[in-house]
Amino acid sequence: MSEHRRKPPQPQGGGRAAARRGQPGSSSGRRAAPRGATESPSDSYGSGSYGSGGEERPYGGRAEARRAAQRSGGGRRRAAEPARGGRRAAPGGPAGPGRGRGRAAVSDKKRLIDYPRAGKYGWQRWMPSWKLVSGLCIGFIGSLVAVAGIGYAMVGVPNEENAMALSQNNVYYWSNGQQMVATGKGQNRQNVGIERIPKAMQHAVISAENKTFYKDSGVDPMGIARALANMARGGDTQGGSTITQQFVKNTYLSQEQTVTRKFKEMFISIKVGTKLSKDKILQGYLNTSYYGRGAYGIQAAAQTYYGKNADELTASECAFLAALLKGPTYYDPAGNESLDPSATKDANYKRSKERWGWILQQMHNDKKLTDAQYQQAISKYPTPQGRKATKGMSGQISYLVDTAKKYVLNHSNITEQQFDQGGYQIKTTFEKSKVEALARAVKKVEKEKLDPENRELDKHVQFGAASVKPKDGAIVALYGGAGYEKGHFNNNADTSGVPVGSTWKPFVLAAAMEHGTYRSNGVGVSPLSKYNGNDNLKVRKPDGTYYLRKDNSIFRQQNESDHPWGYITLRKAMEQSVNTPFVQLGVDVGMSKVREVAKRSGILDQSMVQELNPSFALGTSTPSAIRMADAYATFAAAGKQAAPYSVTSVKFNGEEIAGFKKPRITQAMPENVANNVTDVLENVIQNGTGKNALALGRTAAGKTGTTDENKSAWFVGYTKQLSTSVAMFREDPKSAKLLSMNGTAGEESIHGGDVPTLVWTEYMKAALKGEPDPGFPEAEKIGEIQDAVGAPSPTPTPSEQPSETPSESPSATPSESPTLPSPSPSDTCGFFGCENDSGGQNGGADSGGTDGGVTPEPTPTDTNLDGGNTRGNGNGGFFGGPAG
């Protein structure tokens, strides 16, 4: 018998208690609780009401259940408690989901945010309710309104224009700290009233930039959102401004692109829109905007570009000036390659004309120009005046400033507009005495050799030159041209488009010494290796086949003459600048390795031709004079390379701006490779095409260069203290294409060993006056003799060995001319002893040993160094690309 007393049977079908329990017969229709769901101890443990097959006798209600639980004892009671609020047992089966879980959820405490949602299951538990979503949206919008209100209240319209909107002077200093020039645009800005600004100019900027100007509140929320999104992606904030916002930025704010500045701009713009009339805002915008060439405001722009007052501008001219507001660097047809290589004259002209026409079309569409007015305005592009020299920007100063400005913009976050607003103090590397000496040298040789008034072929001759300190990179002098005041605005020292010719050959030799050829298993090649120097050489590929032209005929490399050199040493080939040995050597070494050595030496990638065909070895690339001087400085410094630089410090408002430390010095090539190149280039001056440089009267090394059809001539040479390059070329002033110099200076042709070497020598005499002559480090034997395929059996290495204690410091006061007679041109002397090449007579400059031109290249490209060369393509300047 059960230990519990059974309760007498309850009436079937009567009473509210029965209805609550859902007994059969209850009028409520509720079911009786299934077995195991009454929470009684006996239910839990299988005794009492449920016997084996016995009749179920339900309890009489909650009171009875509690009494039964008390009678069951404490242990069982505790064991039974977890069942409360749990799952009800399914009739005749195990516990399953039922109303017990819902009852437990109802008993949970109320939460401020009902998430995850109580009383819901599965995905519904994680789906927020409409009340929650609505509340969050209202809270977020309310927060934004509160923040905006606080921002609007806290930000006021400044009483005065931002100092950045007032143009100041930039002051440049020589390397010794003395002032070079103070140049700024403070005098190039005049505010004019709206009545003096043509309606066409007003309509042009509105149609082009802000069609809703007279209707909007002064801000463009979507534009601001785009700008902020751009910043989040690491871009800038362009495209997010109305005319009002641009006026605020020009007048009251800095040009920095930050979220804080953008929100300030927005709030101030809203206030400005409520305090100033639209005409006043438009007037302020046109008077503070930058139009390029240092011109701030519409009046200065009208004078700068058209030489007239603003109220005299035509509709067509107004559209042109409005186009400049998109970015004068890229829309001024005069070009601006010093800031961006892509801003060429041709590219800028095309961009300007397209936007000018588009603006006129918009004005016509907006009914601001009648059909007749539109047809008249669009009939002819209003070509502006050329650039003009500003006060103090004459002679070489203009090019020094151009170079320094470009360096500053490429090594800082300063924009061109900010820089032209002035207030900067720029200390440069330029030495006044050397700059003046270089200009004097050019003028002296020009006067002696050229007569443009009486010789047609002497017209349009130009020079570019630069001088750099080895193992430092400081540019101490440059020659950029005749001067801005004479209409020459291109900086010839820092431009590209002039092929360097045979001055490229030292990079080929350096690569051979360092890497060897495909036949030397990585062992460097000795400069006493012999290669075929004859004319019309078939250039052999490493697989034994020959290079072909496009028509499948065999490509033949030419020298300047048909002199029969035979197999000559690389040293001799460099001395007499014979082309064919270096073309074959470049192929044997691998043109990619030549390119790598040139790059490590300081030549920019973008200035080198991309097609590495045989002619690459002969100087088809177009580095600037600055970069060539710097690369040869690597040889002078025994392989140590430092990038060229022109600025040592920049200050603004007394605070120094970061980014202008000296470039890091690297070891670009092994010391002995550089020293052996120097040894070979010393011989070029002593016995070869650079003999005119002997007049310097001190230890020097260098290389001459002349290009195909005599379109350019170079001399790049150095002492241990100074590396200088000089380029000479003729240029068509209209097309900017290079012209042949055959007949120039009354000579059959101009070579690098002629006029350029004379300029170099004249300058170096003055620049090094009073300086000691430390000479160069002694070159040690390098590599193995690796003659070209087909060469006669190699001769033994000369037995003469270098001195164990080479002299590094020749007399500090050498005589003006060498004290020892030069060896016979047929004897090539140096560290390796004297050799007498059996390949024919030495020839000298009159027998074919001068800088040979570049032969047209084989397939895949048949390009030539002929009329296709134009200057100023931006590839190979001091900094190369955007930025630098």
PDB file of C-alpha atoms in Angstrom, residues 342-595:
ATOM      1  CA  SER A 342      50.678  64.316 -66.925  1.00  0.00           C
ATOM      2  CA  ALA A 343      50.002  68.076 -67.080  1.00  0.00           C
ATOM      3  CA  THR A 344      51.611  68.531 -70.491  1.00  0.00           C
ATOM      4  CA  LYS A 345      50.699  71.352 -72.824  1.00  0.00           C
ATOM      5  CA  ASP A 346      48.841  69.034 -75.184  1.00  0.00           C
ATOM      6  CA  ALA A 347      46.952  67.203 -72.450  1.00  0.00           C
ATOM      7  CA  ASN A 348      46.014  70.420 -70.649  1.00  0.00           C
ATOM      8  CA  TYR A 349      44.894  72.082 -73.880  1.00  0.00           C
ATOM      9  CA  LYS A 350      42.622  69.148 -74.624  1.00  0.00           C
ATOM     10  CA  ARG A 351      41.143  69.110 -71.110  1.00  0.00           C
ATOM     11  CA  SER A 352      40.670  72.875 -71.079  1.00  0.00           C
ATOM     12  CA  LYS A 353      38.956  73.002 -74.450  1.00  0.00           C
ATOM     13  CA  GLU A 354      36.596  70.158 -73.567  1.00  0.00           C
ATOM     14  CA  ARG A 355      35.522  71.719 -70.267  1.00  0.00           C
ATOM     15  CA  TRP A 356      35.273  75.199 -71.813  1.00  0.00           C
ATOM     16  CA  GLY A 357      32.863  73.847 -74.444  1.00  0.00           C
ATOM     17  CA  TRP A 358      30.911  71.903 -71.816  1.00  0.00           C
ATOM     18  CA  ILE A 359      30.466  74.988 -69.626  1.00  0.00           C
ATOM     19  CA  LEU A 360      29.185  77.039 -72.554  1.00  0.00           C
ATOM     20  CA  GLN A 361      26.761  74.214 -73.359  1.00  0.00           C
ATOM     21  CA  GLN A 362      25.495  74.222 -69.765  1.00  0.00           C
ATOM     22  CA  MET A 363      25.020  77.994 -69.845  1.00  0.00           C
ATOM     23  CA  HIS A 364      23.025  77.616 -73.047  1.00  0.00           C
ATOM     24  CA  ASN A 365      20.927  74.796 -71.575  1.00  0.00           C
ATOM     25  CA  ASP A 366      20.233  76.935 -68.488  1.00  0.00           C
ATOM     26  CA  LYS A 367      19.007  79.788 -70.731  1.00  0.00           C
ATOM     27  CA  LYS A 368      21.889  82.037 -69.689  1.00  0.00           C
ATOM     28  CA  LEU A 369      23.102  82.344 -73.285  1.00  0.00           C
ATOM     29  CA  THR A 370      20.845  82.864 -76.260  1.00  0.00           C
ATOM     30  CA  ASP A 371      21.355  80.777 -79.362  1.00  0.00           C
ATOM     31  CA  ALA A 372      23.228  83.629 -81.028  1.00  0.00           C
ATOM     32  CA  GLN A 373      25.396  84.301 -77.980  1.00  0.00           C
ATOM     33  CA  TYR A 374      26.221  80.618 -77.668  1.00  0.00           C
ATOM     34  CA  GLN A 375      27.195  80.282 -81.317  1.00  0.00           C
ATOM     35  CA  GLN A 376      29.448  83.312 -81.053  1.00  0.00           C
ATOM     36  CA  ALA A 377      31.112  82.104 -77.845  1.00  0.00           C
ATOM     37  CA  ILE A 378      31.702  78.540 -79.028  1.00  0.00           C
ATOM     38  CA  SER A 379      33.060  79.560 -82.431  1.00  0.00           C
ATOM     39  CA  LYS A 380      36.657  80.051 -81.235  1.00  0.00           C
ATOM     40  CA  TYR A 381      38.629  78.824 -78.237  1.00  0.00           C
ATOM     41  CA  PRO A 382      39.938  81.895 -76.355  1.00  0.00           C
ATOM     42  CA  THR A 383      43.646  81.034 -76.171  1.00  0.00           C
ATOM     43  CA  PRO A 384      45.161  82.862 -73.172  1.00  0.00           C
ATOM     44  CA  GLN A 385      48.456  84.683 -73.014  1.00  0.00           C
ATOM     45  CA  GLY A 386      51.650  82.771 -72.235  1.00  0.00           C
ATOM     46  CA  ARG A 387      53.280  82.739 -68.841  1.00  0.00           C
ATOM     47  CA  LYS A 388      55.090  85.852 -67.686  1.00  0.00           C
ATOM     48  CA  ALA A 389      57.986  86.329 -65.350  1.00  0.00           C
ATOM     49  CA  THR A 390      57.096  87.851 -62.015  1.00  0.00           C
ATOM     50  CA  LYS A 391      59.203  90.250 -60.015  1.00  0.00           C
ATOM     51  CA  GLY A 392      62.528  88.715 -59.024  1.00  0.00           C
ATOM     52  CA  MET A 393      61.968  85.627 -61.186  1.00  0.00           C
ATOM     53  CA  SER A 394      64.576  86.260 -63.854  1.00  0.00           C
ATOM     54  CA  GLY A 395      67.676  84.467 -65.056  1.00  0.00           C
ATOM     55  CA  GLN A 396      68.295  81.154 -63.303  1.00  0.00           C
ATOM     56  CA  ILE A 397      66.333  82.181 -60.190  1.00  0.00           C
ATOM     57  CA  SER A 398      63.103  81.162 -61.892  1.00  0.00           C
ATOM     58  CA  TYR A 399      64.388  77.608 -62.441  1.00  0.00           C
ATOM     59  CA  LEU A 400      65.846  77.333 -58.948  1.00  0.00           C
ATOM     60  CA  VAL A 401      62.494  78.336 -57.475  1.00  0.00           C
ATOM     61  CA  ASP A 402      60.700  75.936 -59.814  1.00  0.00           C
ATOM     62  CA  THR A 403      62.911  73.043 -58.720  1.00  0.00           C
ATOM     63  CA  ALA A 404      62.636  73.860 -55.006  1.00  0.00           C
ATOM     64  CA  LYS A 405      58.859  74.312 -55.182  1.00  0.00           C
ATOM     65  CA  LYS A 406      58.464  70.990 -56.931  1.00  0.00           C
ATOM     66  CA  TYR A 407      60.582  69.304 -54.253  1.00  0.00           C
ATOM     67  CA  VAL A 408      58.498  70.826 -51.447  1.00  0.00           C
ATOM     68  CA  LEU A 409      55.199  69.716 -52.984  1.00  0.00           C
ATOM     69  CA  ASN A 410      56.522  66.207 -53.564  1.00  0.00           C
ATOM     70  CA  HIS A 411      57.795  65.800 -50.004  1.00  0.00           C
ATOM     71  CA  SER A 412      54.926  67.250 -47.985  1.00  0.00           C
ATOM     72  CA  ASN A 413      51.145  67.437 -47.822  1.00  0.00           C
ATOM     73  CA  ILE A 414      51.180  71.077 -48.915  1.00  0.00           C
ATOM     74  CA  THR A 415      48.989  71.710 -51.962  1.00  0.00           C
ATOM     75  CA  GLU A 416      49.993  74.012 -54.781  1.00  0.00           C
ATOM     76  CA  GLN A 417      47.224  76.432 -53.810  1.00  0.00           C
ATOM     77  CA  GLN A 418      48.407  76.550 -50.206  1.00  0.00           C
ATOM     78  CA  PHE A 419      51.991  77.021 -51.296  1.00  0.00           C
ATOM     79  CA  ASP A 420      51.143  79.827 -53.693  1.00  0.00           C
ATOM     80  CA  GLN A 421      49.265  81.604 -50.930  1.00  0.00           C
ATOM     81  CA  GLY A 422      52.703  82.051 -49.424  1.00  0.00           C
ATOM     82  CA  GLY A 423      54.101  82.401 -45.959  1.00  0.00           C
ATOM     83  CA  TYR A 424      56.767  79.705 -46.384  1.00  0.00           C
ATOM     84  CA  GLN A 425      60.515  80.028 -45.818  1.00  0.00           C
ATOM     85  CA  ILE A 426      62.448  77.575 -47.983  1.00  0.00           C
ATOM     86  CA  LYS A 427      66.147  76.914 -47.476  1.00  0.00           C
ATOM     87  CA  THR A 428      67.701  75.362 -50.577  1.00  0.00           C
ATOM     88  CA  THR A 429      70.900  73.489 -51.418  1.00  0.00           C
ATOM     89  CA  PHE A 430      71.827  75.933 -54.200  1.00  0.00           C
ATOM     90  CA  GLU A 431      75.175  77.717 -53.943  1.00  0.00           C
ATOM     91  CA  LYS A 432      75.048  81.166 -55.470  1.00  0.00           C
ATOM     92  CA  SER A 433      78.646  81.162 -56.724  1.00  0.00           C
ATOM     93  CA  LYS A 434      78.218  77.841 -58.517  1.00  0.00           C
ATOM     94  CA  VAL A 435      74.855  78.793 -60.051  1.00  0.00           C
ATOM     95  CA  GLU A 436      76.397  81.967 -61.430  1.00  0.00           C
ATOM     96  CA  ALA A 437      79.470  80.072 -62.664  1.00  0.00           C
ATOM     97  CA  LEU A 438      77.338  77.570 -64.564  1.00  0.00           C
ATOM     98  CA  ALA A 439      75.294  80.325 -66.226  1.00  0.00           C
ATOM     99  CA  ARG A 440      78.499  82.157 -67.196  1.00  0.00           C
ATOM    100  CA  ALA A 441      79.957  78.970 -68.690  1.00  0.00           C
ATOM    101  CA  VAL A 442      76.906  78.421 -70.884  1.00  0.00           C
ATOM    102  CA  LYS A 443      76.831  82.041 -72.032  1.00  0.00           C
ATOM    103  CA  LYS A 444      80.558  82.075 -72.800  1.00  0.00           C
ATOM    104  CA  VAL A 445      80.460  78.945 -74.966  1.00  0.00           C
ATOM    105  CA  GLU A 446      77.236  80.080 -76.653  1.00  0.00           C
ATOM    106  CA  LYS A 447      78.895  83.342 -77.584  1.00  0.00           C
ATOM    107  CA  GLU A 448      82.012  81.598 -78.893  1.00  0.00           C
ATOM    108  CA  LYS A 449      80.297  78.842 -80.860  1.00  0.00           C
ATOM    109  CA  LEU A 450      76.812  79.972 -81.840  1.00  0.00           C
ATOM    110  CA  ASP A 451      75.647  82.778 -84.115  1.00  0.00           C
ATOM    111  CA  PRO A 452      71.850  82.488 -84.378  1.00  0.00           C
ATOM    112  CA  GLU A 453      71.532  85.860 -86.135  1.00  0.00           C
ATOM    113  CA  ASN A 454      73.645  84.747 -89.079  1.00  0.00           C
ATOM    114  CA  ARG A 455      73.318  80.942 -89.046  1.00  0.00           C
ATOM    115  CA  GLU A 456      69.867  79.420 -89.278  1.00  0.00           C
ATOM    116  CA  LEU A 457      71.055  76.119 -87.814  1.00  0.00           C
ATOM    117  CA  ASP A 458      72.231  77.913 -84.670  1.00  0.00           C
ATOM    118  CA  LYS A 459      68.683  78.973 -83.833  1.00  0.00           C
ATOM    119  CA  HIS A 460      66.633  77.237 -81.165  1.00  0.00           C
ATOM    120  CA  VAL A 461      69.692  75.669 -79.510  1.00  0.00           C
ATOM    121  CA  GLN A 462      69.160  75.026 -75.807  1.00  0.00           C
ATOM    122  CA  PHE A 463      71.199  73.857 -72.836  1.00  0.00           C
ATOM    123  CA  GLY A 464      70.319  72.080 -69.618  1.00  0.00           C
ATOM    124  CA  ALA A 465      72.791  71.339 -66.841  1.00  0.00           C
ATOM    125  CA  ALA A 466      72.973  70.288 -63.200  1.00  0.00           C
ATOM    126  CA  SER A 467      75.678  69.831 -60.577  1.00  0.00           C
ATOM    127  CA  VAL A 468      75.357  67.435 -57.615  1.00  0.00           C
ATOM    128  CA  LYS A 469      77.525  66.567 -54.605  1.00  0.00           C
ATOM    129  CA  PRO A 470      78.586  62.891 -54.570  1.00  0.00           C
ATOM    130  CA  LYS A 471      77.742  60.887 -51.443  1.00  0.00           C
ATOM    131  CA  ASP A 472      75.223  63.569 -50.486  1.00  0.00           C
ATOM    132  CA  GLY A 473      72.785  64.285 -53.349  1.00  0.00           C
ATOM    133  CA  ALA A 474      72.616  68.056 -52.803  1.00  0.00           C
ATOM    134  CA  ILE A 475      71.989  69.958 -56.039  1.00  0.00           C
ATOM    135  CA  VAL A 476      74.366  72.891 -55.827  1.00  0.00           C
ATOM    136  CA  ALA A 477      73.733  74.410 -59.268  1.00  0.00           C
ATOM    137  CA  LEU A 478      71.593  74.045 -62.344  1.00  0.00           C
ATOM    138  CA  TYR A 479      70.983  75.734 -65.661  1.00  0.00           C
ATOM    139  CA  GLY A 480      67.368  75.644 -66.810  1.00  0.00           C
ATOM    140  CA  GLY A 481      67.371  77.888 -69.864  1.00  0.00           C
ATOM    141  CA  ALA A 482      67.375  81.484 -71.026  1.00  0.00           C
ATOM    142  CA  GLY A 483      64.948  82.605 -68.282  1.00  0.00           C
ATOM    143  CA  TYR A 484      61.251  83.240 -67.805  1.00  0.00           C
ATOM    144  CA  GLU A 485      61.735  86.842 -68.831  1.00  0.00           C
ATOM    145  CA  LYS A 486      62.744  85.608 -72.288  1.00  0.00           C
ATOM    146  CA  GLY A 487      59.731  83.393 -72.631  1.00  0.00           C
ATOM    147  CA  HIS A 488      61.503  80.145 -71.749  1.00  0.00           C
ATOM    148  CA  PHE A 489      59.383  78.545 -69.021  1.00  0.00           C
ATOM    149  CA  ASN A 490      60.575  74.947 -69.332  1.00  0.00           C
ATOM    150  CA  ASN A 491      63.252  73.923 -66.823  1.00  0.00           C
ATOM    151  CA  ASN A 492      65.836  72.173 -69.012  1.00  0.00           C
ATOM    152  CA  ALA A 493      67.704  70.847 -65.977  1.00  0.00           C
ATOM    153  CA  ASP A 494      64.670  68.958 -64.762  1.00  0.00           C
ATOM    154  CA  THR A 495      62.894  67.809 -67.853  1.00  0.00           C
ATOM    155  CA  SER A 496      62.750  64.718 -70.013  1.00  0.00           C
ATOM    156  CA  GLY A 497      62.537  63.957 -73.690  1.00  0.00           C
ATOM    157  CA  VAL A 498      66.255  64.415 -74.484  1.00  0.00           C
ATOM    158  CA  PRO A 499      67.921  60.992 -75.016  1.00  0.00           C
ATOM    159  CA  VAL A 500      71.246  60.607 -73.237  1.00  0.00           C
ATOM    160  CA  GLY A 501      73.004  58.571 -75.922  1.00  0.00           C
ATOM    161  CA  SER A 502      76.388  57.031 -75.129  1.00  0.00           C
ATOM    162  CA  THR A 503      76.484  58.455 -71.598  1.00  0.00           C
ATOM    163  CA  TRP A 504      74.372  55.355 -70.853  1.00  0.00           C
ATOM    164  CA  LYS A 505      77.229  52.941 -71.660  1.00  0.00           C
ATOM    165  CA  PRO A 506      78.830  53.094 -68.165  1.00  0.00           C
ATOM    166  CA  PHE A 507      75.678  51.461 -66.744  1.00  0.00           C
ATOM    167  CA  VAL A 508      76.101  48.598 -69.240  1.00  0.00           C
ATOM    168  CA  LEU A 509      79.745  48.158 -68.222  1.00  0.00           C
ATOM    169  CA  ALA A 510      78.881  48.322 -64.505  1.00  0.00           C
ATOM    170  CA  ALA A 511      76.224  45.619 -64.965  1.00  0.00           C
ATOM    171  CA  ALA A 512      78.738  43.408 -66.783  1.00  0.00           C
ATOM    172  CA  MET A 513      81.335  43.869 -64.039  1.00  0.00           C
ATOM    173  CA  GLU A 514      78.817  43.083 -61.299  1.00  0.00           C
ATOM    174  CA  HIS A 515      76.712  40.315 -62.849  1.00  0.00           C
ATOM    175  CA  GLY A 516      78.803  38.844 -65.665  1.00  0.00           C
ATOM    176  CA  THR A 517      77.224  37.466 -68.843  1.00  0.00           C
ATOM    177  CA  TYR A 518      75.139  34.401 -69.596  1.00  0.00           C
ATOM    178  CA  ARG A 519      78.426  32.564 -70.340  1.00  0.00           C
ATOM    179  CA  SER A 520      80.379  33.574 -67.216  1.00  0.00           C
ATOM    180  CA  ASN A 521      78.329  31.788 -64.516  1.00  0.00           C
ATOM    181  CA  GLY A 522      77.947  34.979 -62.482  1.00  0.00           C
ATOM    182  CA  VAL A 523      81.613  35.931 -62.636  1.00  0.00           C
ATOM    183  CA  GLY A 524      82.064  39.603 -63.460  1.00  0.00           C
ATOM    184  CA  VAL A 525      83.449  40.648 -66.837  1.00  0.00           C
ATOM    185  CA  SER A 526      86.810  42.388 -67.016  1.00  0.00           C
ATOM    186  CA  PRO A 527      86.956  45.658 -68.988  1.00  0.00           C
ATOM    187  CA  LEU A 528      89.798  44.000 -70.953  1.00  0.00           C
ATOM    188  CA  SER A 529      87.313  41.556 -72.497  1.00  0.00           C
ATOM    189  CA  LYS A 530      87.141  41.973 -76.252  1.00  0.00           C
ATOM    190  CA  TYR A 531      84.047  42.542 -78.347  1.00  0.00           C
ATOM    191  CA  ASN A 532      83.545  43.156 -82.042  1.00  0.00           C
ATOM    192  CA  GLY A 533      83.714  46.893 -82.769  1.00  0.00           C
ATOM    193  CA  ASN A 534      83.060  46.765 -86.503  1.00  0.00           C
ATOM    194  CA  ASP A 535      80.174  48.589 -88.122  1.00  0.00           C
ATOM    195  CA  ASN A 536      76.928  46.841 -89.181  1.00  0.00           C
ATOM    196  CA  LEU A 537      77.255  44.206 -86.493  1.00  0.00           C
ATOM    197  CA  LYS A 538      74.714  41.381 -86.382  1.00  0.00           C
ATOM    198  CA  VAL A 539      73.582  41.229 -82.758  1.00  0.00           C
ATOM    199  CA  ARG A 540      73.509  37.674 -81.435  1.00  0.00           C
ATOM    200  CA  LYS A 541      70.970  36.437 -78.905  1.00  0.00           C
ATOM    201  CA  PRO A 542      72.059  34.066 -76.095  1.00  0.00           C
ATOM    202  CA  ASP A 543      70.521  31.145 -78.030  1.00  0.00           C
ATOM    203  CA  GLY A 544      72.800  31.854 -80.987  1.00  0.00           C
ATOM    204  CA  THR A 545      70.182  33.366 -83.290  1.00  0.00           C
ATOM    205  CA  TYR A 546      70.245  36.969 -84.460  1.00  0.00           C
ATOM    206  CA  TYR A 547      67.839  39.821 -83.839  1.00  0.00           C
ATOM    207  CA  LEU A 548      65.492  40.487 -86.742  1.00  0.00           C
ATOM    208  CA  ARG A 549      63.688  43.541 -88.019  1.00  0.00           C
ATOM    209  CA  LYS A 550      59.953  43.649 -88.613  1.00  0.00           C
ATOM    210  CA  ASP A 551      60.464  42.420 -92.166  1.00  0.00           C
ATOM    211  CA  ASN A 552      62.453  39.428 -90.801  1.00  0.00           C
ATOM    212  CA  SER A 553      65.717  40.746 -92.187  1.00  0.00           C
ATOM    213  CA  ILE A 554      68.716  40.562 -89.854  1.00  0.00           C
ATOM    214  CA  PHE A 555      69.113  43.599 -87.647  1.00  0.00           C
ATOM    215  CA  ARG A 556      72.545  45.210 -87.862  1.00  0.00           C
ATOM    216  CA  GLN A 557      73.818  47.721 -85.294  1.00  0.00           C
ATOM    217  CA  GLN A 558      75.734  50.640 -86.759  1.00  0.00           C
ATOM    218  CA  ASN A 559      78.497  52.881 -85.513  1.00  0.00           C
ATOM    219  CA  GLU A 560      78.781  56.478 -86.564  1.00  0.00           C
ATOM    220  CA  SER A 561      81.341  55.496 -89.208  1.00  0.00           C
ATOM    221  CA  ASP A 562      82.441  52.324 -90.933  1.00  0.00           C
ATOM    222  CA  HIS A 563      85.875  52.377 -89.268  1.00  0.00           C
ATOM    223  CA  PRO A 564      87.120  48.754 -88.975  1.00  0.00           C
ATOM    224  CA  TRP A 565      87.807  48.426 -85.252  1.00  0.00           C
ATOM    225  CA  GLY A 566      87.783  44.651 -85.183  1.00  0.00           C
ATOM    226  CA  TYR A 567      87.734  43.023 -81.734  1.00  0.00           C
ATOM    227  CA  ILE A 568      88.616  45.672 -79.158  1.00  0.00           C
ATOM    228  CA  THR A 569      88.508  45.752 -75.393  1.00  0.00           C
ATOM    229  CA  LEU A 570      85.521  47.228 -73.633  1.00  0.00           C
ATOM    230  CA  ARG A 571      87.904  49.817 -72.216  1.00  0.00           C
ATOM    231  CA  LYS A 572      88.885  50.871 -75.725  1.00  0.00           C
ATOM    232  CA  ALA A 573      85.275  50.825 -76.895  1.00  0.00           C
ATOM    233  CA  MET A 574      84.335  53.185 -74.053  1.00  0.00           C
ATOM    234  CA  GLU A 575      87.307  55.422 -74.795  1.00  0.00           C
ATOM    235  CA  GLN A 576      86.276  55.894 -78.412  1.00  0.00           C
ATOM    236  CA  SER A 577      82.527  55.454 -77.776  1.00  0.00           C
ATOM    237  CA  VAL A 578      82.071  52.593 -80.237  1.00  0.00           C
ATOM    238  CA  ASN A 579      78.507  51.340 -80.231  1.00  0.00           C
ATOM    239  CA  THR A 580      78.578  47.739 -81.363  1.00  0.00           C
ATOM    240  CA  PRO A 581      80.542  46.228 -78.435  1.00  0.00           C
ATOM    241  CA  PHE A 582      78.116  47.680 -75.887  1.00  0.00           C
ATOM    242  CA  VAL A 583      75.012  46.542 -77.759  1.00  0.00           C
ATOM    243  CA  GLN A 584      76.289  42.957 -77.785  1.00  0.00           C
ATOM    244  CA  LEU A 585      77.542  43.251 -74.201  1.00  0.00           C
ATOM    245  CA  GLY A 586      74.131  44.507 -73.052  1.00  0.00           C
ATOM    246  CA  VAL A 587      72.444  41.500 -74.668  1.00  0.00           C
ATOM    247  CA  ASP A 588      74.984  39.105 -73.104  1.00  0.00           C
ATOM    248  CA  VAL A 589      74.525  40.619 -69.632  1.00  0.00           C
ATOM    249  CA  GLY A 590      70.771  41.040 -69.952  1.00  0.00           C
ATOM    250  CA  MET A 591      69.120  44.402 -70.461  1.00  0.00           C
ATOM    251  CA  SER A 592      67.042  43.904 -67.309  1.00  0.00           C
ATOM    252  CA  LYS A 593      70.261  43.863 -65.282  1.00  0.00           C
ATOM    253  CA  VAL A 594      71.441  47.021 -67.035  1.00  0.00           C
ATOM    254  CA  ARG A 595      68.151  48.635 -66.141  1.00  0.00           C
TER     255      ARG A 595
END
